[in-house]
Tab-separated table of C-alpha atoms in Angstrom:
chain	number	residue	atom	x	y	z
A	1255	MET	CA	124.722	64.996	54.184
A	1256	GLN	CA	128.262	65.822	53.358
A	1257	PRO	CA	128.907	68.435	50.645
A	1258	ASP	CA	130.849	67.188	47.434
A	1259	GLU	CA	134.219	68.670	47.093
A	1260	PRO	CA	134.363	70.696	43.982
A	1261	THR	CA	131.007	72.637	44.232
A	1262	GLY	CA	130.279	72.575	48.068
A	1263	GLN	CA	126.790	71.334	47.278
A	1264	THR	CA	125.096	68.215	48.411
A	1265	THR	CA	123.745	65.643	46.034
A	1266	ASN	CA	120.255	66.701	46.777
A	1267	GLU	CA	121.032	70.390	46.238
A	1268	ARG	CA	122.390	69.490	42.984
A	1269	ILE	CA	119.416	67.580	41.924
A	1270	SER	CA	117.073	70.232	43.146
A	1271	SER	CA	119.012	72.606	41.060
A	1272	TYR	CA	118.880	70.507	38.008
A	1273	ALA	CA	115.239	69.970	38.443
A	1274	LEU	CA	114.457	73.824	39.021
A	1275	THR	CA	116.387	74.706	35.982
A	1276	GLY	CA	114.401	72.040	33.870
A	1277	PHE	CA	111.034	73.324	35.121
A	1278	HIS	CA	112.389	76.962	33.976
A	1279	LEU	CA	113.248	75.666	30.573
A	1280	LEU	CA	109.869	73.822	30.351
A	1281	GLU	CA	107.875	76.878	31.456
A	1282	HIS	CA	109.681	79.080	28.777
A	1283	GLY	CA	109.310	76.709	26.063
A	1284	LEU	CA	105.577	76.316	26.809
A	1285	LEU	CA	105.214	80.269	26.929
A	1286	ILE	CA	106.982	80.413	23.576
A	1287	ILE	CA	104.521	77.984	22.197
A	1288	ILE	CA	101.564	79.989	23.628
A	1289	ALA	CA	103.104	83.151	22.181
A	1290	VAL	CA	103.352	81.416	18.681
A	1291	LEU	CA	99.961	80.063	18.786
A	1292	THR	CA	98.480	83.354	19.986
A	1293	LEU	CA	100.140	85.304	17.100
A	1294	GLY	CA	98.827	82.689	14.811
A	1295	ALA	CA	95.416	83.387	16.036
A	1296	VAL	CA	95.998	87.182	15.640
A	1297	ALA	CA	97.031	86.462	11.950
A	1298	ARG	CA	93.991	84.415	11.273
A	1299	GLU	CA	91.837	87.204	12.723
A	1300	VAL	CA	93.483	89.914	10.892
A	1301	ASN	CA	93.183	87.889	7.635
A	1302	THR	CA	89.511	87.287	8.210
A	1303	VAL	CA	88.962	91.026	8.687
A	1304	ILE	CA	90.895	91.849	5.318
A	1305	ILE	CA	89.149	89.323	3.401
A	1306	THR	CA	85.572	90.331	4.638
A	1307	GLN	CA	86.579	93.974	4.890
A	1308	VAL	CA	84.197	94.317	7.858
A	1309	VAL	CA	85.552	95.017	11.434
A	1310	THR	CA	83.017	93.825	14.264
A	1311	LEU	CA	82.945	94.639	17.950
A	1312	ALA	CA	83.622	90.975	18.282
A	1313	ASP	CA	86.847	91.474	16.278
A	1314	ILE	CA	88.038	94.180	18.429
A	1315	LEU	CA	87.163	92.358	21.810
A	1316	GLN	CA	88.836	89.393	20.389
A	1317	MET	CA	92.157	91.391	19.817
A	1318	PHE	CA	92.037	92.709	23.472
A	1319	LEU	CA	92.101	89.239	24.680
A	1320	TYR	CA	95.023	88.273	22.444
A	1321	THR	CA	96.793	91.453	23.478
A	1322	GLU	CA	96.143	90.428	27.113
A	1323	VAL	CA	97.430	87.059	26.627
A	1324	ILE	CA	100.771	88.343	24.968
A	1325	SER	CA	101.069	90.685	27.895
A	1326	MET	CA	100.638	87.961	30.418
A	1327	ILE	CA	103.252	85.863	28.611
A	1328	GLY	CA	105.674	88.725	28.813
A	1329	VAL	CA	105.054	89.126	32.597
A	1330	PHE	CA	105.617	85.239	33.021
A	1331	TYR	CA	108.581	85.200	30.778
A	1332	THR	CA	110.443	88.072	32.356
A	1333	GLY	CA	109.160	87.497	36.085
A	1334	ARG	CA	108.216	91.052	36.566
A	1335	GLY	CA	106.059	91.539	39.656
A	1336	SER	CA	105.186	89.008	42.181
A	1337	ALA	CA	101.486	89.778	41.983
A	1338	SER	CA	101.096	90.341	38.316
A	1339	PRO	CA	101.084	86.635	37.311
A	1340	PHE	CA	97.933	86.351	39.237
A	1341	VAL	CA	96.354	89.522	37.971
A	1342	TYR	CA	96.903	89.044	34.293
A	1343	PRO	CA	94.570	86.038	34.054
A	1344	ILE	CA	91.996	87.788	36.115
A	1345	PHE	CA	92.032	90.750	33.549
A	1346	ILE	CA	91.868	88.262	30.837
A	1347	ALA	CA	88.687	86.484	32.532
A	1348	ILE	CA	87.197	90.014	32.968
A	1349	THR	CA	87.603	90.761	29.306
A	1350	ALA	CA	86.134	87.447	28.387
A	1351	LEU	CA	82.977	87.834	30.503
A	1352	ALA	CA	82.507	91.520	29.324
A	1353	ARG	CA	82.953	90.273	25.618
A	1354	LEU	CA	80.215	87.614	26.537
A	1355	ILE	CA	77.809	90.186	27.930
A	1356	VAL	CA	78.432	92.484	25.024
A	1357	LEU	CA	77.957	89.975	22.252
A	1358	GLN	CA	75.231	87.700	23.713
A	1359	GLY	CA	73.509	90.122	25.975
A	1360	LYS	CA	70.349	90.556	23.771
A	1361	ASP	CA	69.832	86.582	23.793
A	1362	MET	CA	70.604	86.077	27.344
A	1363	LYS	CA	68.135	85.907	30.277
A	1364	PRO	CA	68.462	88.902	32.464
A	1365	GLU	CA	69.550	86.841	35.487
A	1366	ASN	CA	72.506	85.371	33.483
A	1367	ILE	CA	73.826	88.848	32.643
A	1368	LEU	CA	73.420	89.888	36.147
A	1369	PHE	CA	75.417	86.645	37.254
A	1370	GLU	CA	78.146	87.556	34.618
A	1371	ALA	CA	78.316	91.445	35.895
A	1372	GLY	CA	78.607	90.017	39.497
A	1373	SER	CA	81.458	87.813	38.333
A	1374	ILE	CA	83.185	90.800	36.840
A	1375	LEU	CA	82.736	92.488	40.036
A	1376	LEU	CA	84.070	89.873	42.046
A	1377	LEU	CA	87.056	89.532	39.787
A	1378	SER	CA	87.729	93.204	40.031
A	1379	VAL	CA	87.620	93.187	43.759
A	1380	ALA	CA	90.095	90.180	43.707
A	1381	VAL	CA	92.471	92.279	41.551
A	1382	ALA	CA	92.167	95.191	43.907
A	1383	ILE	CA	92.867	93.083	47.013
A	1384	ILE	CA	95.939	91.340	45.267
A	1385	LEU	CA	97.352	94.690	44.221
A	1386	ARG	CA	96.621	96.228	47.603
A	1387	SER	CA	98.197	93.606	49.653
A	1388	ARG	CA	101.295	93.566	47.392
A	1389	LYS	CA	101.540	97.217	48.082
A	1390	GLU	CA	101.020	97.092	51.806
A	1391	PHE	CA	103.041	94.063	52.414
A	1392	GLY	CA	105.726	94.569	49.748
A	1393	SER	CA	105.514	91.008	48.485
């Protein structure tokens, strides 16, 4: 395909560039929406704690989940680190599973607790592999 005169880009390259720009704008817009919704959930949680004047372990663990979501948004928005976008959702899953075990452990069957603990171990190994491969291969 012949390049266009003013820019030196082919029509397909320009279309690809516009599409990529559109996807980046869509991604950033969705990240902003997720951040606003997360901050709204944090405000609701804090309001509940203030009204009831009781802070439970569930409240604290939920705040950790919100913090990790905000951290993940920051990583995705700024594009820091190639492995980080994969690692943060895994951290959130680990925290959510730990929260489930802590809050529902008494009522759960022992084998289910073991399965969930095994899931945490598996996710932790996945994080270690991702971070180690990033360090060794420089990706």
